[in-house]
CSV table of C-alpha atoms and ligand atoms in Angstrom, one decimal:
chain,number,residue,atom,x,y,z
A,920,UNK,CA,10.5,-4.9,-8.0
A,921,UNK,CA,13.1,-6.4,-6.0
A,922,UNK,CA,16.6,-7.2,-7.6
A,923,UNK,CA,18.4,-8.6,-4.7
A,924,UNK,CA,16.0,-11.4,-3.3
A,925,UNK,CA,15.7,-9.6,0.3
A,926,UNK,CA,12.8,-7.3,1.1
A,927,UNK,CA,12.8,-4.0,0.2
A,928,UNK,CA,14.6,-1.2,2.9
A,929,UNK,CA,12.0,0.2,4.4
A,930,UNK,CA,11.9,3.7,3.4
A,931,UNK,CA,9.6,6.9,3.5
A,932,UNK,CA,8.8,8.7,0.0
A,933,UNK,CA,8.6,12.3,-0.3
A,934,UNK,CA,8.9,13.2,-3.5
A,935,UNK,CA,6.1,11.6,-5.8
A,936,UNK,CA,3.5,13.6,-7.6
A,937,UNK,CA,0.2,11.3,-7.3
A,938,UNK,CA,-0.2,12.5,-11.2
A,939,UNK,CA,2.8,10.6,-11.8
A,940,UNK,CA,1.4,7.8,-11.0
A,941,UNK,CA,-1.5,7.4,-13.8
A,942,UNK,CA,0.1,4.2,-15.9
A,943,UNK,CA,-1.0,4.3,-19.6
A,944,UNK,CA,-3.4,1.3,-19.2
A,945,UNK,CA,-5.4,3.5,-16.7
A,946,UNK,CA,-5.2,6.4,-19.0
A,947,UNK,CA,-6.6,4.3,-21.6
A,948,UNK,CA,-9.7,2.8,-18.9
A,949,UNK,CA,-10.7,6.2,-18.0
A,950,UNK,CA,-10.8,7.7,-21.4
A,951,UNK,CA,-12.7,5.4,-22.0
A,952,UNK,CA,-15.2,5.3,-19.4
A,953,UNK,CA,-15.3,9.0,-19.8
A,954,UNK,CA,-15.4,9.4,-23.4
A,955,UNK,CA,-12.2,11.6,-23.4
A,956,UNK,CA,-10.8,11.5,-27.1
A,957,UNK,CA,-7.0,10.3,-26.8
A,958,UNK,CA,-4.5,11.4,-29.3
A,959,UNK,CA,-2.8,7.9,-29.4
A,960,UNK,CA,-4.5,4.7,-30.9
A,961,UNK,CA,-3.1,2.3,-28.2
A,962,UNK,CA,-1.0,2.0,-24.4
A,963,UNK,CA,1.8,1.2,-26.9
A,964,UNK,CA,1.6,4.3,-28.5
A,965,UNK,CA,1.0,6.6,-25.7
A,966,UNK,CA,4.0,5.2,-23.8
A,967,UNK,CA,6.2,5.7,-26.9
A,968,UNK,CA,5.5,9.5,-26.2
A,969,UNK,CA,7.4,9.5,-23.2
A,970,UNK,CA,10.7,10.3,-25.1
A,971,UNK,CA,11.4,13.1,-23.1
A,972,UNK,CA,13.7,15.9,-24.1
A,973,UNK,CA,13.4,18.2,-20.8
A,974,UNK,CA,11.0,18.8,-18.3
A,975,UNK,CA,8.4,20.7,-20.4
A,976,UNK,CA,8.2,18.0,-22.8
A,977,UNK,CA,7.6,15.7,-19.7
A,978,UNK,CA,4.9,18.3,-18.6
A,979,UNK,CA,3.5,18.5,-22.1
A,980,UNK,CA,2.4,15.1,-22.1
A,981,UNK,CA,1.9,14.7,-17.8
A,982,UNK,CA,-0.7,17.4,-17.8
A,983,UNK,CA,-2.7,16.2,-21.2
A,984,UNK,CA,-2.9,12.9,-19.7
A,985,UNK,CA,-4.8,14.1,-16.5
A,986,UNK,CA,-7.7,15.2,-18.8
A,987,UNK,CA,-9.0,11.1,-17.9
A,988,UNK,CA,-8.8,12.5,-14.2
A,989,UNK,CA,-12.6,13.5,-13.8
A,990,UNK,CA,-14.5,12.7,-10.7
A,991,UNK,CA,-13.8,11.8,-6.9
A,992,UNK,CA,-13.7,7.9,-8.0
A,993,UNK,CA,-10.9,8.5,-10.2
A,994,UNK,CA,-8.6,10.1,-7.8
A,995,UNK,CA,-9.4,7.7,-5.1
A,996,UNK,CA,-8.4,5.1,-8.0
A,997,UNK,CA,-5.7,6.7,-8.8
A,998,UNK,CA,-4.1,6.8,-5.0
A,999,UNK,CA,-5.5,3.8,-4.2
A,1000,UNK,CA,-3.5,2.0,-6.9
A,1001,UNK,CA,-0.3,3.7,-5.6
A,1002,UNK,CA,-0.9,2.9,-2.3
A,1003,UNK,CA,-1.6,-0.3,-2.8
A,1004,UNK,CA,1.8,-0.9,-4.2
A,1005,UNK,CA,3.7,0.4,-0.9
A,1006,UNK,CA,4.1,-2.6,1.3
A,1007,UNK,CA,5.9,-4.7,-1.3
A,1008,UNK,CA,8.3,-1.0,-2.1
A,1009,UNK,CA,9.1,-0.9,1.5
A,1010,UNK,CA,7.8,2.2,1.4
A,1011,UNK,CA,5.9,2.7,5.1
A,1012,UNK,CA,5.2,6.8,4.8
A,1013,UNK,CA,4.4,8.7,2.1
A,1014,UNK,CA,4.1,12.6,1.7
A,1015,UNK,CA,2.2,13.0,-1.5
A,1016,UNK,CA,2.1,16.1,-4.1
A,1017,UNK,CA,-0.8,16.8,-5.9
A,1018,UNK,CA,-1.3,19.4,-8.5
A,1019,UNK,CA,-5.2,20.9,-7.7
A,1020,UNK,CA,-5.0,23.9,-10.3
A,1021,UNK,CA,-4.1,20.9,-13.2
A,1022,UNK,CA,-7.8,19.6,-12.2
A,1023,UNK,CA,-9.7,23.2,-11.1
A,1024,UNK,CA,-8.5,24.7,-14.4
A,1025,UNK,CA,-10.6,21.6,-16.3
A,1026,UNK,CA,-13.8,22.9,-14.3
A,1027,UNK,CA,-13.0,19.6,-11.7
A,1028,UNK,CA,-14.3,20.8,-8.1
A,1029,UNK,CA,-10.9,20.8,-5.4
A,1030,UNK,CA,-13.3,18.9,-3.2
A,1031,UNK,CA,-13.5,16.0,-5.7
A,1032,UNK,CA,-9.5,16.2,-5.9
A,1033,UNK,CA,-9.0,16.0,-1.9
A,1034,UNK,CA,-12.4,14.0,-1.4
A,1035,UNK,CA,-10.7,11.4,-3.7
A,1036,UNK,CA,-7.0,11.4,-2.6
A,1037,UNK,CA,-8.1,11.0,1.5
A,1038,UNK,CA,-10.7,8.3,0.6
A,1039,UNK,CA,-7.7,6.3,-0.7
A,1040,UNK,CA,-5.6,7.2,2.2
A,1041,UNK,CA,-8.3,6.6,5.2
A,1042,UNK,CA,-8.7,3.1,3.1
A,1043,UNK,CA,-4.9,2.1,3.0
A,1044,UNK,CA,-3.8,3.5,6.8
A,1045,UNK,CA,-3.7,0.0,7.9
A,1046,UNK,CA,-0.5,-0.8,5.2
A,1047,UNK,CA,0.9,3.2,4.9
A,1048,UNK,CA,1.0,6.3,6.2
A,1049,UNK,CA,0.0,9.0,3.9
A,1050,UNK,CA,0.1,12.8,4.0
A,1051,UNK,CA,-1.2,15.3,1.4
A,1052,UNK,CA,1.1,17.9,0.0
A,1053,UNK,CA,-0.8,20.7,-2.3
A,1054,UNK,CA,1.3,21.9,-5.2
A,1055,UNK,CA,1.4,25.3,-7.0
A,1056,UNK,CA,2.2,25.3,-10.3
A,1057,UNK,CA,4.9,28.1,-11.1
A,1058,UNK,CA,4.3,28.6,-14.6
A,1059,UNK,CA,0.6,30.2,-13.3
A,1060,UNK,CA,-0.1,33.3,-11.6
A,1061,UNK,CA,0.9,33.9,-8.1
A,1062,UNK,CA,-2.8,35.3,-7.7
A,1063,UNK,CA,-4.0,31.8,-8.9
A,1064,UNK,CA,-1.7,30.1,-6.4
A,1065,UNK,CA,-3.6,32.5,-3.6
A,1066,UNK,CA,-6.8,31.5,-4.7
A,1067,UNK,CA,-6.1,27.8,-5.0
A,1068,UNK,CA,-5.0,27.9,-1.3
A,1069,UNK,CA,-7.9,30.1,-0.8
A,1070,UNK,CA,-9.9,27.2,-2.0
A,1071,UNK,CA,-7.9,24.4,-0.3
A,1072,UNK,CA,-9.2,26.0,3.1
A,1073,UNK,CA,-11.8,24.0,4.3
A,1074,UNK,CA,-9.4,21.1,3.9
A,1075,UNK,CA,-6.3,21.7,5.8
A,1076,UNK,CA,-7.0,19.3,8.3
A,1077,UNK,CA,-6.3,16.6,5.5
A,1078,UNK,CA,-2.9,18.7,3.7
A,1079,UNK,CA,0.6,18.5,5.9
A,1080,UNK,CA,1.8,21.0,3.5
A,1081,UNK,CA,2.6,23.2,0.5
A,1082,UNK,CA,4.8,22.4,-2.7
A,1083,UNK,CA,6.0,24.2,-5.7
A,1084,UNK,CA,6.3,22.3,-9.2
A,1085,UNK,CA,5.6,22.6,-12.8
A,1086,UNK,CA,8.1,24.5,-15.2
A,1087,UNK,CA,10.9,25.8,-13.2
A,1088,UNK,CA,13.3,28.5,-15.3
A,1089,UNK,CA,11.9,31.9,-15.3
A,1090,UNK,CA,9.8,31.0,-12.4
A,1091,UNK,CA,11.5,31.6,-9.4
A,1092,UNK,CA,10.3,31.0,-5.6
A,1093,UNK,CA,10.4,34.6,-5.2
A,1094,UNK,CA,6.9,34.9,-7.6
A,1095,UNK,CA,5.1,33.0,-4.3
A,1096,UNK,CA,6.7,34.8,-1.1
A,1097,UNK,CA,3.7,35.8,-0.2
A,1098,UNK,CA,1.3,32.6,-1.1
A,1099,UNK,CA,3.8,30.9,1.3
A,1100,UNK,CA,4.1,33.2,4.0
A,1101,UNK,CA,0.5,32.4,4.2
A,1102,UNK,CA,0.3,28.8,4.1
A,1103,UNK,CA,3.3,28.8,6.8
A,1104,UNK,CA,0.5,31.0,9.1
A,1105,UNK,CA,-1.8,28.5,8.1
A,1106,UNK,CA,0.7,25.6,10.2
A,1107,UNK,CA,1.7,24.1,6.4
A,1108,UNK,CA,4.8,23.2,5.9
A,1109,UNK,CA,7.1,25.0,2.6
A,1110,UNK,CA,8.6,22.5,0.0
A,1111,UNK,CA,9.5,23.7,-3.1
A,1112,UNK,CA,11.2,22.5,-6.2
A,1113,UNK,CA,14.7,24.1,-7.2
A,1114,UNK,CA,17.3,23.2,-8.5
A,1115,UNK,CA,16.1,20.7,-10.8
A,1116,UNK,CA,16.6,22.2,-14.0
A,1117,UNK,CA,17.0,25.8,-12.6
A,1118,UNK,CA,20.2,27.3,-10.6
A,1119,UNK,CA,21.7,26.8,-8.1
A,1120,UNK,CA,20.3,30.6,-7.1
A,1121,UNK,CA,16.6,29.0,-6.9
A,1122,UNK,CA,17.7,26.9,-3.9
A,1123,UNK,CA,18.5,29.8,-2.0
A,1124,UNK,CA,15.6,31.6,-2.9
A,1125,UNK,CA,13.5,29.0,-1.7
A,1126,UNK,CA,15.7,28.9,1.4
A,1127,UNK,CA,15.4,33.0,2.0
A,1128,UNK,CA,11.9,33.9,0.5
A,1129,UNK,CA,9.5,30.8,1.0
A,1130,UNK,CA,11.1,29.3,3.9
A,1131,UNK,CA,11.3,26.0,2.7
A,1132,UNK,CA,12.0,22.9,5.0
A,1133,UNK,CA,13.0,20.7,2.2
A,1134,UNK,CA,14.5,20.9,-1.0
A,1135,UNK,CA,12.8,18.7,-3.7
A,1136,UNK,CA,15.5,17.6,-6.4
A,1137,UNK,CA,17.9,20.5,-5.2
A,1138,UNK,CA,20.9,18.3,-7.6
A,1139,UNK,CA,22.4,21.9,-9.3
A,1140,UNK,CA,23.0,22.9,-4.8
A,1141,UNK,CA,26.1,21.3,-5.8
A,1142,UNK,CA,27.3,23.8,-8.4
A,1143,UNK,CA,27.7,26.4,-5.4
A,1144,UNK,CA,30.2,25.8,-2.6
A,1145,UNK,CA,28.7,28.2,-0.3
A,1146,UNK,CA,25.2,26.8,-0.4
A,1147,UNK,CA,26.4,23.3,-0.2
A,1148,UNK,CA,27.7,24.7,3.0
A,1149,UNK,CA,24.3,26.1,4.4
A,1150,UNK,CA,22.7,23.5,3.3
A,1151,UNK,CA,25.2,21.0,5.4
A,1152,UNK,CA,24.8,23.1,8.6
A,1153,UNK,CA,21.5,23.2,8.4
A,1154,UNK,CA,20.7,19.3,7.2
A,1155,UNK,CA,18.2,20.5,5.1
A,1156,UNK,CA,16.7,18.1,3.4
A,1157,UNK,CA,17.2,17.4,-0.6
A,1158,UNK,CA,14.8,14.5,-2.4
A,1159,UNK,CA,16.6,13.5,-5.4
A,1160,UNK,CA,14.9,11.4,-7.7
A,1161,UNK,CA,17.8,9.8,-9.8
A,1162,UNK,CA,15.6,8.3,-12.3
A,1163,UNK,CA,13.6,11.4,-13.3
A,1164,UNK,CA,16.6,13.6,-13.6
A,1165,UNK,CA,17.9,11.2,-16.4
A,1166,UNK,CA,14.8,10.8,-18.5
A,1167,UNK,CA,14.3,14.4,-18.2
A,1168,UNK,CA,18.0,14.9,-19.2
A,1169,UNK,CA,18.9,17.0,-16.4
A,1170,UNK,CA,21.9,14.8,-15.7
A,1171,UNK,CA,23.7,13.0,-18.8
A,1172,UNK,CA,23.0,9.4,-17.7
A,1173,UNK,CA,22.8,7.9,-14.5
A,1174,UNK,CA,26.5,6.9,-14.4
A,1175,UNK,CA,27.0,11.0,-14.1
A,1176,UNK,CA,24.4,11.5,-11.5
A,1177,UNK,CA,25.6,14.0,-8.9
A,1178,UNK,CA,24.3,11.9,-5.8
A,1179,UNK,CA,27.7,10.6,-5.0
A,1180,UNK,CA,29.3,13.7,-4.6
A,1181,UNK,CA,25.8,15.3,-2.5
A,1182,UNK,CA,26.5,12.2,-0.1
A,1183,UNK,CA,30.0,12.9,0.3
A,1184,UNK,CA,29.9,16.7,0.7
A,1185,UNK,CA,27.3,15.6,3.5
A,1186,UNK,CA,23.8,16.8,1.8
A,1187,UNK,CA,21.0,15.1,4.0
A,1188,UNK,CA,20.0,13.6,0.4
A,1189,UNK,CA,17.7,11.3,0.3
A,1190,UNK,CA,16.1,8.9,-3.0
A,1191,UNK,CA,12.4,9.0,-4.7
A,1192,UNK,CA,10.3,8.0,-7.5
A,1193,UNK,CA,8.8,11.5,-8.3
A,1194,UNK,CA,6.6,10.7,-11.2
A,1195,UNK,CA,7.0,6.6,-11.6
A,1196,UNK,CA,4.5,5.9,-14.7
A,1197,UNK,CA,6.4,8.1,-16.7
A,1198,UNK,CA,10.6,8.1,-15.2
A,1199,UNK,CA,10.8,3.8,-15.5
A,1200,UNK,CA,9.8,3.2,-12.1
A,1201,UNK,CA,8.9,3.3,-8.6
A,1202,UNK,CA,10.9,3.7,-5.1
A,1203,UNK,CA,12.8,0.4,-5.3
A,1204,UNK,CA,13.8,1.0,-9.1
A,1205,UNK,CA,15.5,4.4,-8.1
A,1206,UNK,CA,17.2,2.1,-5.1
A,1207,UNK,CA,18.2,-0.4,-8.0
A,1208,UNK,CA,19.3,2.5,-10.3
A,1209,UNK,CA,21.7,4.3,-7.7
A,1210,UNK,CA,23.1,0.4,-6.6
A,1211,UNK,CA,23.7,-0.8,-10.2
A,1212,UNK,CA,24.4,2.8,-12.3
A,1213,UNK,CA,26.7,4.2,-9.1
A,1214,UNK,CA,27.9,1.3,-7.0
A,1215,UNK,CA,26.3,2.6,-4.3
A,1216,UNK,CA,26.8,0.1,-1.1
A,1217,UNK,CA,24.4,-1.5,1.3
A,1218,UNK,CA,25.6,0.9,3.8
A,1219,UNK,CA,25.0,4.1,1.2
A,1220,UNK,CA,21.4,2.4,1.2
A,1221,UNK,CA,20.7,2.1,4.1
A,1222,UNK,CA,22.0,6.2,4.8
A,1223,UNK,CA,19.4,7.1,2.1
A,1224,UNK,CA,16.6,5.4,3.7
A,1225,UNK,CA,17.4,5.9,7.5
A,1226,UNK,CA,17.4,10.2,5.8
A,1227,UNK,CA,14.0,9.7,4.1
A,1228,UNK,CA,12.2,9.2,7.6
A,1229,UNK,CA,14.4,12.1,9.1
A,1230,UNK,CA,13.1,14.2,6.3
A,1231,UNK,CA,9.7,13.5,6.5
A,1232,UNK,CA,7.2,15.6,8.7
A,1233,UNK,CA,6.7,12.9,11.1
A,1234,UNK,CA,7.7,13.3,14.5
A,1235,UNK,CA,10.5,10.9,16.1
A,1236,UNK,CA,7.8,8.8,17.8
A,1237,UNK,CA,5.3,8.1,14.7
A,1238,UNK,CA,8.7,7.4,12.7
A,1239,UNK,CA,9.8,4.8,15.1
A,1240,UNK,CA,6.0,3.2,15.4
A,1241,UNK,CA,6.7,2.6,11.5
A,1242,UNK,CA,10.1,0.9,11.6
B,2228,LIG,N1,9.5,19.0,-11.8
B,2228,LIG,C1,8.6,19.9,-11.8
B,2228,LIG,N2,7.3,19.7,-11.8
B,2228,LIG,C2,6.8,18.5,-11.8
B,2228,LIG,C3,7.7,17.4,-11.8
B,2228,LIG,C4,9.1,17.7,-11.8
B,2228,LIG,O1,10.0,16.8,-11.7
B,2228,LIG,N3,6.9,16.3,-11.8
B,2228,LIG,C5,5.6,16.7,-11.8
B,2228,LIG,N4,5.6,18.0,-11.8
B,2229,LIG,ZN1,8.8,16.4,-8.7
């Protein structure tokens, strides 16, 4: 959805969990076609649920919605409908997160999961670029994460990297040193959520014991002067998703979003969607949201965009085949 009558900047997205992109209608489709019994009576219902208080009660509801999330079809489906929805986004690269232990745990095989997601990638490469980034959940067992990766062997070919998400306080990066320490040997590339709703300290344990290359959400960096510095000399990357951190209450209201004061100190920030079926919308919407709710300028725009193909894990030449 564009607000200002011009096309969308084009723009890469790194932050969005492909889970967070299952609307309610489709939720309702598969339930059905599976037989899943749903806890709401109608879409209506189920989307009044996403009243969120914090990011477990997000979670709560993201996870129990995947239980419609069954065979290779649906996540094919499922990324298929995202992708679909890039070109008129301005969206031109995407570096997906998806959450295989949220599907293994349910008895679904990981080949089904990464069979499905590259089907809908080989199928869209004509309109976007799409990468694969495979997520450990922190609220598990660093043994699981091991043998998740363990599992995701065969299928490195198709995953630029590795992620860290779910349930962030009293699960810091340090729990998965070592599950990253292999996936870096493995050539994947470290993300990791911190900072979201956990410290400021979480960003530099990410930084120090998993190595990361990019900082998803990252807003609390701000709280410490000295790793706003680091963070500045080093132009590590931070993907903010403004919308999120407001529905999830990790910022007051958008009005109070710490993005204006990342930009200025001189973050390499850069703006995403996360998970759009549940936060109120998708890559333009966050755009909309920081130029309405902050005043941000054209020229702040077009910072934020130019950053996200910087960040992403594409070299200079493929970014400047996409522009
Ligand atoms: N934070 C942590 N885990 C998640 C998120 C998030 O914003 N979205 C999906 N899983
Ligand atoms: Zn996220």
């Amino acid at each position: 959805m564009t607000t200002t009558g011009t096309p969308p900047l084009p723009k890469a997205e790194l932050h969005l969990h492909i889970e967070g992109t299952l609307e309610p209608e489709t939720v309702f489709e598969l339930a059905r076609r599976h037989d899943v019994a749903l806890p709401y009576a109608s879409v209506e219902e189920l989307r009044a649920a996403y009243d969120f208080t914090d990011l477990q009660s997000f979670l709560d509801v993201y996870y129990a919605n995947m239980a419609v999330l069954r065979t290779r079809d649906d996540f094919a489906a499922l990324a298929s409908a995202y992708l679909r929805t890039c070109p008129e986004q301005g969206v031109r690269h995407v570096e997906m997160f998806f959450d295989p232990q949220a599907h293994t745990a349910r008895g679904v095989a990981i080949a089904d999961v990464i069979g499905g997601l590259t089907d809908a990638i080989e199928h869209h490469a004509d309109d976007v670029s799409a990468g694969l980034i495979l997520c450990f959940l922190r609220d598990r067992s660093a043994a699981e994460a091991e043998e998740t990766l363990r599992a995701a062997e065969p299928y490195l070919d198709r995953i630029v990297g590795v992620g860290l998400d779910s349930a962030e306080v009293g699960h810091p990066p340090s729990k998965f040193t070592s599950v990253f320490e292999r996936a870096r040997g493995l050539g994947l590339k470290p993300v990791a959520h911190a900072g979201e709703e956990g410290p400021a300290g979480y960003v530099t344990e990410a930084l120090d014991e998993l190595g990361v290359l990019r900082v998803d959400h990252g807003i609390r960096a701000i709280e410490d002067d000295a790793l706003v510095a680091r963070l500045v000399r080093d132009r590590t990357p931070l993907t903010v998703c403004p919308l999120s951190n407001v529905r999830l209450a990790c910022v007051p209201g958008i009005g109070l979003h710490p993005l204006p004061e990342m930009l200025a100190a001189g973050l390499n920030v850069s703006v995403h969607s996360d998970d759009p079926a549940y936060f109120g919308g998708y890559a333009d919407a966050n755009y909309a949201a920081v130029r309405e709710g902050l005043g941000f300028t054209d020229d702040q725009l077009r910072t934020l965009a130019a950053n996200s193909f910087t960040s992403s894990f594409l070299d200079d030449e493929a970014v400047q085949r996409l522009l």
